[in-house]
Tab-separated table of C-alpha atoms and ligand atoms in Angstrom:
chain	number	residue	atom	x	y	z
A	1	MET	CA	-60.051	28.180	-105.643
A	2	ARG	CA	-63.466	26.608	-105.253
A	3	VAL	CA	-64.243	28.215	-101.915
A	4	VAL	CA	-63.424	31.682	-103.286
A	5	GLU	CA	-65.755	31.153	-106.244
A	6	ALA	CA	-68.534	29.995	-103.923
A	7	PHE	CA	-67.918	33.007	-101.662
A	8	ARG	CA	-68.181	35.422	-104.621
A	9	ALA	CA	-71.319	33.741	-105.898
A	10	ALA	CA	-72.995	33.904	-102.477
A	11	TYR	CA	-71.901	37.374	-101.294
A	12	GLY	CA	-71.097	39.267	-104.506
A	13	ALA	CA	-67.464	40.150	-103.662
A	14	SER	CA	-64.109	38.461	-103.077
A	15	PRO	CA	-63.263	37.330	-99.504
A	16	GLN	CA	-60.811	39.432	-97.554
A	17	THR	CA	-58.842	36.373	-96.442
A	18	VAL	CA	-58.693	32.605	-96.945
A	19	TRP	CA	-57.224	30.227	-94.352
A	20	ARG	CA	-56.718	26.502	-94.331
A	21	ALA	CA	-56.409	24.376	-91.152
A	22	PRO	CA	-55.872	20.599	-91.106
A	23	GLY	CA	-57.229	17.645	-89.144
A	24	ARG	CA	-54.842	15.420	-87.184
A	25	VAL	CA	-53.881	11.937	-86.150
A	26	ASN	CA	-52.201	11.321	-82.836
A	27	LEU	CA	-49.057	9.206	-82.978
A	28	ILE	CA	-49.181	8.542	-79.244
A	29	GLY	CA	-50.357	10.129	-75.987
A	30	GLU	CA	-54.067	9.390	-75.819
A	31	HIS	CA	-56.376	10.985	-73.239
A	32	THR	CA	-53.279	12.548	-71.648
A	33	ASP	CA	-54.007	16.116	-72.762
A	34	TYR	CA	-56.688	16.850	-70.165
A	35	ASN	CA	-54.426	15.285	-67.514
A	36	ASP	CA	-51.752	17.950	-68.143
A	37	GLY	CA	-49.653	15.308	-69.909
A	38	PHE	CA	-47.845	14.831	-73.229
A	39	VAL	CA	-49.154	14.241	-76.755
A	40	LEU	CA	-47.497	13.683	-80.142
A	41	PRO	CA	-49.943	14.402	-82.982
A	42	PHE	CA	-49.281	15.335	-86.585
A	43	ALA	CA	-51.486	17.170	-89.055
A	44	VAL	CA	-53.094	15.187	-91.903
A	45	PRO	CA	-53.346	16.375	-95.505
A	46	TRP	CA	-57.104	16.928	-95.152
A	47	GLY	CA	-58.600	20.042	-93.635
A	48	VAL	CA	-61.006	22.929	-93.753
A	49	THR	CA	-60.662	26.101	-95.855
A	50	ALA	CA	-62.432	29.234	-94.638
A	51	ALA	CA	-62.958	32.311	-96.850
A	52	LEU	CA	-64.019	35.294	-94.786
A	53	THR	CA	-64.848	38.986	-94.849
A	54	PRO	CA	-65.826	40.800	-91.627
A	55	ARG	CA	-69.174	42.621	-91.384
A	56	ASP	CA	-69.936	45.730	-89.377
A	57	ASP	CA	-73.183	44.363	-87.973
A	58	ASP	CA	-73.937	41.407	-85.699
A	59	THR	CA	-74.825	38.879	-88.372
A	60	ILE	CA	-72.957	35.783	-89.464
A	61	ARG	CA	-73.666	34.500	-92.961
A	62	LEU	CA	-72.323	31.020	-93.365
A	63	LEU	CA	-72.050	28.850	-96.438
A	64	SER	CA	-70.697	25.284	-96.561
A	65	LEU	CA	-69.805	23.570	-99.791
A	66	GLN	CA	-70.521	20.268	-98.059
A	67	SER	CA	-73.874	20.933	-96.444
A	68	GLY	CA	-77.051	20.451	-98.467
A	69	SER	CA	-78.776	23.599	-99.741
A	70	GLY	CA	-75.873	25.536	-101.314
A	71	GLU	CA	-77.378	28.710	-99.793
A	72	PRO	CA	-75.802	30.598	-96.870
A	73	VAL	CA	-77.507	30.408	-93.485
A	74	THR	CA	-77.838	33.613	-91.479
A	75	ILE	CA	-77.206	33.500	-87.713
A	76	PRO	CA	-76.975	36.386	-85.240
A	77	THR	CA	-73.596	36.542	-83.444
A	78	HIS	CA	-73.743	35.166	-79.871
A	79	ALA	CA	-76.962	33.230	-80.638
A	80	ASP	CA	-77.503	29.514	-80.157
A	81	ALA	CA	-76.551	27.505	-83.208
A	82	GLN	CA	-77.131	23.972	-84.492
A	83	GLY	CA	-75.004	21.177	-85.925
A	84	TRP	CA	-71.712	22.083	-87.593
A	85	THR	CA	-72.454	25.849	-87.466
A	86	ARG	CA	-71.864	25.756	-83.681
A	87	TYR	CA	-68.103	25.413	-84.190
A	88	VAL	CA	-68.055	28.653	-86.179
A	89	VAL	CA	-70.489	30.673	-84.121
A	90	GLY	CA	-68.695	29.456	-80.970
A	91	VAL	CA	-65.381	30.878	-82.149
A	92	LEU	CA	-66.933	34.278	-82.896
A	93	ASP	CA	-68.739	34.170	-79.527
A	94	MET	CA	-65.478	33.522	-77.629
A	95	LEU	CA	-63.917	36.576	-79.261
A	96	GLY	CA	-66.630	38.716	-77.572
A	97	ASP	CA	-66.642	42.364	-78.591
A	98	LYS	CA	-63.285	42.070	-80.428
A	99	VAL	CA	-65.282	41.125	-83.546
A	100	ARG	CA	-68.741	41.688	-84.996
A	101	GLY	CA	-70.283	39.564	-87.743
A	102	ALA	CA	-68.738	37.965	-90.833
A	103	ASP	CA	-69.525	36.508	-94.234
A	104	ILE	CA	-67.951	33.079	-94.390
A	105	ALA	CA	-67.669	30.240	-96.912
A	106	ILE	CA	-66.327	26.852	-95.807
A	107	ASP	CA	-64.893	23.984	-97.858
A	108	GLY	CA	-63.720	20.823	-96.134
A	109	ASP	CA	-62.205	17.487	-97.132
A	110	VAL	CA	-61.595	15.791	-93.773
A	111	PRO	CA	-63.195	12.344	-94.065
A	112	GLN	CA	-66.302	12.590	-91.888
A	113	GLY	CA	-66.617	10.402	-88.827
A	114	ALA	CA	-63.033	9.123	-89.139
A	115	GLY	CA	-62.008	10.783	-85.854
A	116	LEU	CA	-59.527	13.059	-87.613
A	117	SER	CA	-60.728	16.232	-85.872
A	118	SER	CA	-62.663	17.962	-88.595
A	119	SER	CA	-64.306	20.160	-85.919
A	120	ALA	CA	-60.936	21.428	-84.618
A	121	ALA	CA	-59.909	22.125	-88.215
A	122	LEU	CA	-63.099	24.180	-88.731
A	123	GLU	CA	-62.590	26.138	-85.495
A	124	VAL	CA	-58.939	26.870	-86.174
A	125	ALA	CA	-59.517	27.898	-89.794
A	126	VAL	CA	-62.188	30.413	-88.734
A	127	ALA	CA	-60.223	31.645	-85.700
A	128	SER	CA	-57.114	32.163	-87.873
A	129	ALA	CA	-59.086	34.048	-90.529
A	130	LEU	CA	-60.670	36.352	-87.901
A	131	ASN	CA	-57.294	36.920	-86.254
A	132	ASP	CA	-55.959	37.938	-89.630
A	133	VAL	CA	-58.716	40.310	-90.813
A	134	HIS	CA	-59.050	41.996	-87.406
A	135	ALA	CA	-55.271	42.148	-86.833
A	136	LEU	CA	-55.779	40.639	-83.366
A	137	GLY	CA	-52.156	39.526	-83.138
A	138	MET	CA	-52.967	36.169	-81.533
A	139	THR	CA	-50.319	33.420	-81.629
A	140	PRO	CA	-51.145	29.982	-83.049
A	141	MET	CA	-51.360	28.610	-79.471
A	142	GLU	CA	-53.718	31.408	-78.438
A	143	LEU	CA	-55.896	30.563	-81.464
A	144	ALA	CA	-55.860	26.900	-80.405
A	145	LEU	CA	-56.923	27.837	-76.869
A	146	LEU	CA	-59.691	30.053	-78.203
A	147	SER	CA	-60.936	27.223	-80.396
A	148	GLN	CA	-60.822	24.742	-77.494
A	149	LYS	CA	-62.820	27.209	-75.363
A	150	ALA	CA	-65.427	27.433	-78.125
A	151	GLU	CA	-65.694	23.663	-78.123
A	152	ASN	CA	-65.807	23.386	-74.295
A	153	ASP	CA	-68.100	26.329	-73.486
A	154	PHE	CA	-70.186	26.821	-76.612
A	155	VAL	CA	-70.483	23.319	-78.143
A	156	GLY	CA	-70.325	21.626	-74.744
A	157	MET	CA	-67.657	18.991	-75.538
A	158	PRO	CA	-65.085	18.891	-72.686
A	159	CYS	CA	-62.107	18.145	-74.987
A	160	GLY	CA	-58.470	18.826	-74.177
A	161	ILE	CA	-56.089	21.024	-76.212
A	162	MET	CA	-54.523	18.405	-78.494
A	163	ASP	CA	-56.687	18.636	-81.612
A	164	GLN	CA	-56.783	22.421	-81.843
A	165	ALA	CA	-53.054	22.727	-81.024
A	166	ALA	CA	-52.172	20.191	-83.695
A	167	SER	CA	-54.282	22.013	-86.268
A	168	ALA	CA	-52.762	25.411	-85.385
A	169	LEU	CA	-49.115	24.478	-84.799
A	170	CYS	CA	-48.081	21.383	-86.796
A	171	GLU	CA	-45.475	21.584	-89.544
A	172	GLU	CA	-45.134	19.573	-92.712
A	173	GLY	CA	-43.009	16.433	-92.287
A	174	LYS	CA	-43.034	16.723	-88.500
A	175	ALA	CA	-44.872	15.563	-85.430
A	176	LEU	CA	-45.675	18.007	-82.632
A	177	PHE	CA	-44.496	17.109	-79.120
A	178	LEU	CA	-46.715	19.140	-76.818
A	179	ASP	CA	-46.603	19.505	-73.055
A	180	CYS	CA	-50.283	20.153	-72.270
A	181	ARG	CA	-49.467	21.816	-68.952
A	182	SER	CA	-46.813	24.372	-69.961
A	183	LEU	CA	-48.137	24.441	-73.540
A	184	GLY	CA	-44.497	24.355	-74.608
A	185	SER	CA	-44.073	22.435	-77.882
A	186	ARG	CA	-41.380	21.173	-80.194
A	187	THR	CA	-41.652	19.776	-83.693
A	188	ILE	CA	-39.869	16.508	-84.407
A	189	PRO	CA	-39.022	15.337	-87.934
A	190	LEU	CA	-41.073	12.298	-88.911
A	191	ASP	CA	-39.671	11.062	-92.200
A	192	LEU	CA	-41.145	7.610	-92.487
A	193	ALA	CA	-40.538	7.113	-96.204
A	194	SER	CA	-36.747	7.386	-95.846
A	195	HIS	CA	-36.971	4.418	-93.454
A	196	GLY	CA	-39.094	2.426	-95.905
A	197	LEU	CA	-42.196	2.974	-93.774
A	198	SER	CA	-45.595	4.586	-94.032
A	199	MET	CA	-48.348	5.403	-91.584
A	200	LEU	CA	-51.644	3.926	-92.717
A	201	ILE	CA	-54.906	5.292	-91.304
A	202	ILE	CA	-57.558	2.587	-91.019
A	203	ASP	CA	-60.939	4.304	-90.753
A	204	THR	CA	-63.408	1.878	-89.191
A	205	GLN	CA	-66.257	4.070	-90.425
A	206	VAL	CA	-68.007	3.276	-87.177
A	207	HIS	CA	-68.703	5.825	-84.513
A	208	HIS	CA	-70.430	4.699	-81.362
A	209	GLU	CA	-73.310	6.757	-80.024
A	210	HIS	CA	-72.213	7.027	-76.412
A	211	ALA	CA	-68.715	8.381	-77.225
A	212	GLY	CA	-69.381	11.916	-75.921
A	213	GLY	CA	-70.769	10.709	-72.577
A	214	GLU	CA	-67.974	8.195	-72.090
A	215	TYR	CA	-65.367	10.894	-72.829
A	216	ALA	CA	-66.769	13.159	-70.114
A	217	LYS	CA	-66.919	10.172	-67.739
A	218	ARG	CA	-63.235	9.307	-68.276
A	219	ARG	CA	-62.293	12.889	-67.649
A	220	ALA	CA	-64.300	12.985	-64.419
A	221	GLU	CA	-62.697	9.694	-63.255
A	222	CYS	CA	-59.220	11.142	-63.824
A	223	GLU	CA	-60.084	14.310	-61.924
A	224	SER	CA	-61.542	12.340	-59.055
A	225	ALA	CA	-58.442	10.098	-58.883
A	226	ALA	CA	-56.140	13.126	-58.894
A	227	ARG	CA	-58.057	14.589	-55.942
A	228	LYS	CA	-57.745	11.342	-54.006
A	229	LEU	CA	-54.022	11.213	-54.725
A	230	GLY	CA	-53.553	14.837	-53.723
A	231	VAL	CA	-52.058	15.957	-57.036
A	232	ALA	CA	-53.121	18.808	-59.345
A	233	ALA	CA	-53.355	16.417	-62.289
A	234	LEU	CA	-52.430	12.816	-63.083
A	235	ARG	CA	-49.356	14.202	-64.848
A	236	ASP	CA	-47.927	14.686	-61.347
A	237	VAL	CA	-48.056	11.022	-60.270
A	238	THR	CA	-44.446	9.974	-59.838
A	239	ASP	CA	-44.875	6.785	-57.783
A	240	LEU	CA	-47.203	4.653	-59.870
A	241	ALA	CA	-47.235	1.623	-57.562
A	242	GLY	CA	-47.928	3.834	-54.562
A	243	ALA	CA	-50.758	5.613	-56.384
A	244	LEU	CA	-52.345	2.341	-57.574
A	245	ALA	CA	-52.309	1.015	-53.981
A	246	GLN	CA	-54.527	3.955	-52.939
A	247	LEU	CA	-57.159	3.424	-55.667
A	248	GLN	CA	-59.689	0.840	-56.698
A	249	GLY	CA	-61.713	-0.315	-59.668
A	250	ASP	CA	-61.982	1.893	-62.761
A	251	GLU	CA	-60.039	4.796	-61.290
A	252	ARG	CA	-57.083	2.515	-60.632
A	253	LYS	CA	-57.094	1.364	-64.284
A	254	ARG	CA	-57.457	4.904	-65.644
A	255	VAL	CA	-54.479	6.116	-63.635
A	256	GLU	CA	-52.295	3.231	-64.776
A	257	HIS	CA	-53.091	4.090	-68.394
A	258	ILE	CA	-52.428	7.837	-68.061
A	259	VAL	CA	-49.142	7.467	-66.187
A	260	THR	CA	-47.731	4.752	-68.475
A	261	GLU	CA	-49.003	6.544	-71.575
A	262	ASN	CA	-47.071	9.695	-70.655
A	263	HIS	CA	-43.934	7.535	-70.310
A	264	ARG	CA	-44.613	6.000	-73.746
A	265	VAL	CA	-44.846	9.459	-75.345
A	266	GLU	CA	-41.478	10.422	-73.878
A	267	ALA	CA	-39.958	7.094	-74.927
A	268	LEU	CA	-41.284	7.458	-78.455
A	269	VAL	CA	-39.943	11.010	-78.721
A	270	GLY	CA	-36.570	9.645	-77.574
A	271	LEU	CA	-36.612	7.025	-80.333
A	272	LEU	CA	-37.549	9.571	-83.011
A	273	ARG	CA	-34.796	11.951	-81.894
A	274	ALA	CA	-32.321	9.032	-82.058
A	275	GLY	CA	-33.456	8.317	-85.627
A	276	ALA	CA	-34.838	4.937	-84.521
A	277	VAL	CA	-38.270	5.316	-86.126
A	278	THR	CA	-38.326	1.603	-87.077
A	279	GLU	CA	-38.332	0.830	-83.323
A	280	ILE	CA	-41.519	2.706	-82.334
A	281	GLY	CA	-43.932	-0.131	-83.153
A	282	ALA	CA	-43.805	-1.794	-79.726
A	283	LEU	CA	-44.815	1.498	-78.047
A	284	LEU	CA	-47.780	1.837	-80.416
A	285	ASN	CA	-48.915	-1.684	-79.577
A	286	ALA	CA	-48.516	-1.118	-75.852
A	287	SER	CA	-50.527	2.096	-76.071
A	288	HIS	CA	-53.333	0.267	-77.814
A	289	LEU	CA	-53.486	-2.509	-75.205
A	290	SER	CA	-53.572	0.065	-72.444
A	291	LEU	CA	-56.408	2.004	-74.140
A	292	ARG	CA	-58.293	-1.233	-74.693
A	293	ASP	CA	-57.867	-2.879	-71.281
A	294	LEU	CA	-57.195	-0.056	-68.815
A	295	TYR	CA	-58.828	3.054	-70.273
A	296	GLU	CA	-61.554	1.023	-72.026
A	297	VAL	CA	-62.123	3.353	-74.956
A	298	SER	CA	-61.481	0.965	-77.860
A	299	SER	CA	-64.081	-0.887	-79.910
A	300	PRO	CA	-64.264	-4.335	-81.583
A	301	GLU	CA	-63.603	-2.665	-84.973
A	302	LEU	CA	-60.515	-0.820	-83.686
A	303	ASP	CA	-59.137	-3.910	-81.951
A	304	LEU	CA	-59.565	-5.949	-85.116
A	305	ALA	CA	-57.902	-3.247	-87.252
A	306	VAL	CA	-54.884	-3.347	-84.930
A	307	GLU	CA	-54.675	-7.153	-84.703
A	308	ALA	CA	-55.184	-7.758	-88.415
A	309	SER	CA	-52.742	-5.075	-89.496
A	310	ILE	CA	-50.017	-6.612	-87.320
A	311	ARG	CA	-50.810	-10.059	-88.749
A	312	GLY	CA	-50.468	-8.493	-92.212
A	313	GLY	CA	-47.012	-7.183	-91.462
A	314	ALA	CA	-47.408	-3.808	-89.679
A	315	ARG	CA	-44.604	-2.992	-87.213
A	316	GLY	CA	-47.119	-1.630	-84.727
A	317	ALA	CA	-50.642	-0.207	-84.563
A	318	ARG	CA	-53.034	1.535	-82.227
A	319	MET	CA	-56.362	3.318	-82.091
A	320	THR	CA	-55.941	7.078	-82.455
A	321	GLY	CA	-58.048	9.910	-81.014
A	322	GLY	CA	-60.847	9.694	-78.494
A	323	GLY	CA	-61.857	6.104	-79.300
A	324	PHE	CA	-65.223	4.273	-79.463
A	325	GLY	CA	-64.761	4.115	-83.224
A	326	GLY	CA	-62.970	6.412	-85.613
A	327	SER	CA	-59.564	5.366	-86.885
A	328	ALA	CA	-56.546	3.235	-86.070
A	329	ILE	CA	-53.036	3.938	-87.334
A	330	ALA	CA	-50.579	1.293	-88.423
A	331	LEU	CA	-46.833	1.656	-89.029
A	332	VAL	CA	-46.279	-0.373	-92.188
A	333	PRO	CA	-43.151	-1.203	-94.209
A	334	LEU	CA	-43.856	0.081	-97.721
A	335	GLU	CA	-43.599	-3.394	-99.242
A	336	ARG	CA	-46.256	-4.704	-96.807
A	337	LEU	CA	-48.904	-2.043	-97.495
A	338	GLU	CA	-51.033	-4.228	-99.721
A	339	SER	CA	-50.780	-7.242	-97.465
A	340	VAL	CA	-51.827	-5.143	-94.426
A	341	LYS	CA	-54.842	-3.720	-96.246
A	342	GLU	CA	-55.821	-7.197	-97.421
A	343	SER	CA	-55.438	-8.652	-93.941
A	344	VAL	CA	-57.647	-5.969	-92.386
A	345	SER	CA	-60.248	-6.096	-95.151
A	346	ASN	CA	-60.509	-9.877	-94.942
A	347	ALA	CA	-60.760	-9.859	-91.170
A	348	TYR	CA	-63.542	-7.255	-91.343
A	349	ALA	CA	-65.446	-9.257	-93.960
A	350	GLU	CA	-65.135	-12.408	-91.882
A	351	ARG	CA	-66.589	-10.685	-88.819
A	352	GLY	CA	-69.352	-9.066	-90.891
A	353	PHE	CA	-68.055	-5.516	-90.186
A	354	LYS	CA	-68.590	-2.688	-92.639
A	355	ALA	CA	-65.576	-2.461	-95.006
A	356	PRO	CA	-62.875	-0.152	-93.597
A	357	ARG	CA	-61.374	2.774	-95.492
A	358	PHE	CA	-57.606	3.179	-95.855
A	359	LEU	CA	-55.909	6.580	-95.988
A	360	PRO	CA	-52.195	7.309	-96.231
A	361	ALA	CA	-51.079	9.711	-93.490
A	362	THR	CA	-48.172	12.010	-94.268
A	363	PRO	CA	-47.489	14.823	-91.798
A	364	ALA	CA	-48.911	18.034	-93.257
A	365	GLN	CA	-48.686	21.766	-92.572
A	366	GLY	CA	-50.750	23.337	-89.776
A	367	ALA	CA	-52.975	26.402	-90.248
A	368	HIS	CA	-51.812	28.797	-92.945
A	369	ARG	CA	-53.133	31.608	-95.110
A	370	LEU	CA	-53.989	30.717	-98.693
A	371	ALA	CA	-55.011	34.109	-100.081
B	401	LIG	C1	-60.362	13.798	-78.485
B	401	LIG	C2	-60.212	15.124	-77.771
B	401	LIG	C3	-58.750	15.410	-77.457
B	401	LIG	C4	-58.078	14.243	-76.746
B	401	LIG	C5	-58.381	12.934	-77.488
B	401	LIG	C6	-57.862	11.713	-76.751
B	401	LIG	O1	-59.779	13.856	-79.745
B	401	LIG	O2	-60.737	16.178	-78.546
B	401	LIG	O3	-58.632	16.580	-76.681
B	401	LIG	O4	-58.494	14.156	-75.425
B	401	LIG	O5	-59.757	12.752	-77.737
B	401	LIG	O6	-56.466	11.720	-76.686
């Protein structure tokens, strides 16, 4: 294994453990996680591998096979960190005095900037490896929560639980239905190929600068609306018309998206459990329109990916993840794959957009030990 060889070359011994954690796409349930709602992600075949040996001092040595120098960087535990190293140092920081330092080598193959949660994969891989070598006995959900806390409190990104939970808990061939309030989850078989279908990821390769600020703004709007409606979270809105009558402007639109999106997740889960996977396309399309018009987190590239893939023969499509760039997913009959790709590529060329990248998304295994 490449990461093990790199670890040995850098630190002069074999790692004590090696863990792999994947990125994710979300089938449906967008921006619902921090509203105590429902999500339905699945893990993608790309992820992060972390080789690790604990140290008995307060030093982290960190090597990435993807970042420039090929030499490990040395960072004191609990110190400020920069760039991608924050996700690792943050996880160690959140574990407090349960751990000291570590020698770590990281290898990753999540396409960068595609919005497939490479940062959650990194956090969960490192958290799982530390849990293993220190025999902390944490469950996958506890590791996801720890990773989310690192991202919220150390990195400063106010994300929900979806990405880390998907990376920690998903199973091969299945989607993960997660209730973000109770944290109860259930895996649901997602066998697209047996229905003559595939899920195509369309990576716009565009990520808009203001995404982080807009994310925090949406979250604040939802919290403000919940306060006005007198509910703990927008998950609790049962009378949508009544709620909308009490709100105005952006908050009104945000609430309409969240409440209807939660219904769409439940409806989609119902279809999957009934074996009606060919019928989910309309829900994907409705989710996209709601994210575009009510939640306002789409982008011209994402909208065009969705429109052009449907013109090319997709059964449904939507942006996936936080938005403002990143990827769309399209549910495509196998025999239409080439025509969908051609339709999207041509539409992008006509508009003068950077060529998109296409990735096949088959539901992969969540975090697991490799060695
Ligand atoms: C990002 C966040 C998640 C979730 C999605 C939107 O991926 O990290 O917690 O809020 O956006 O559904």
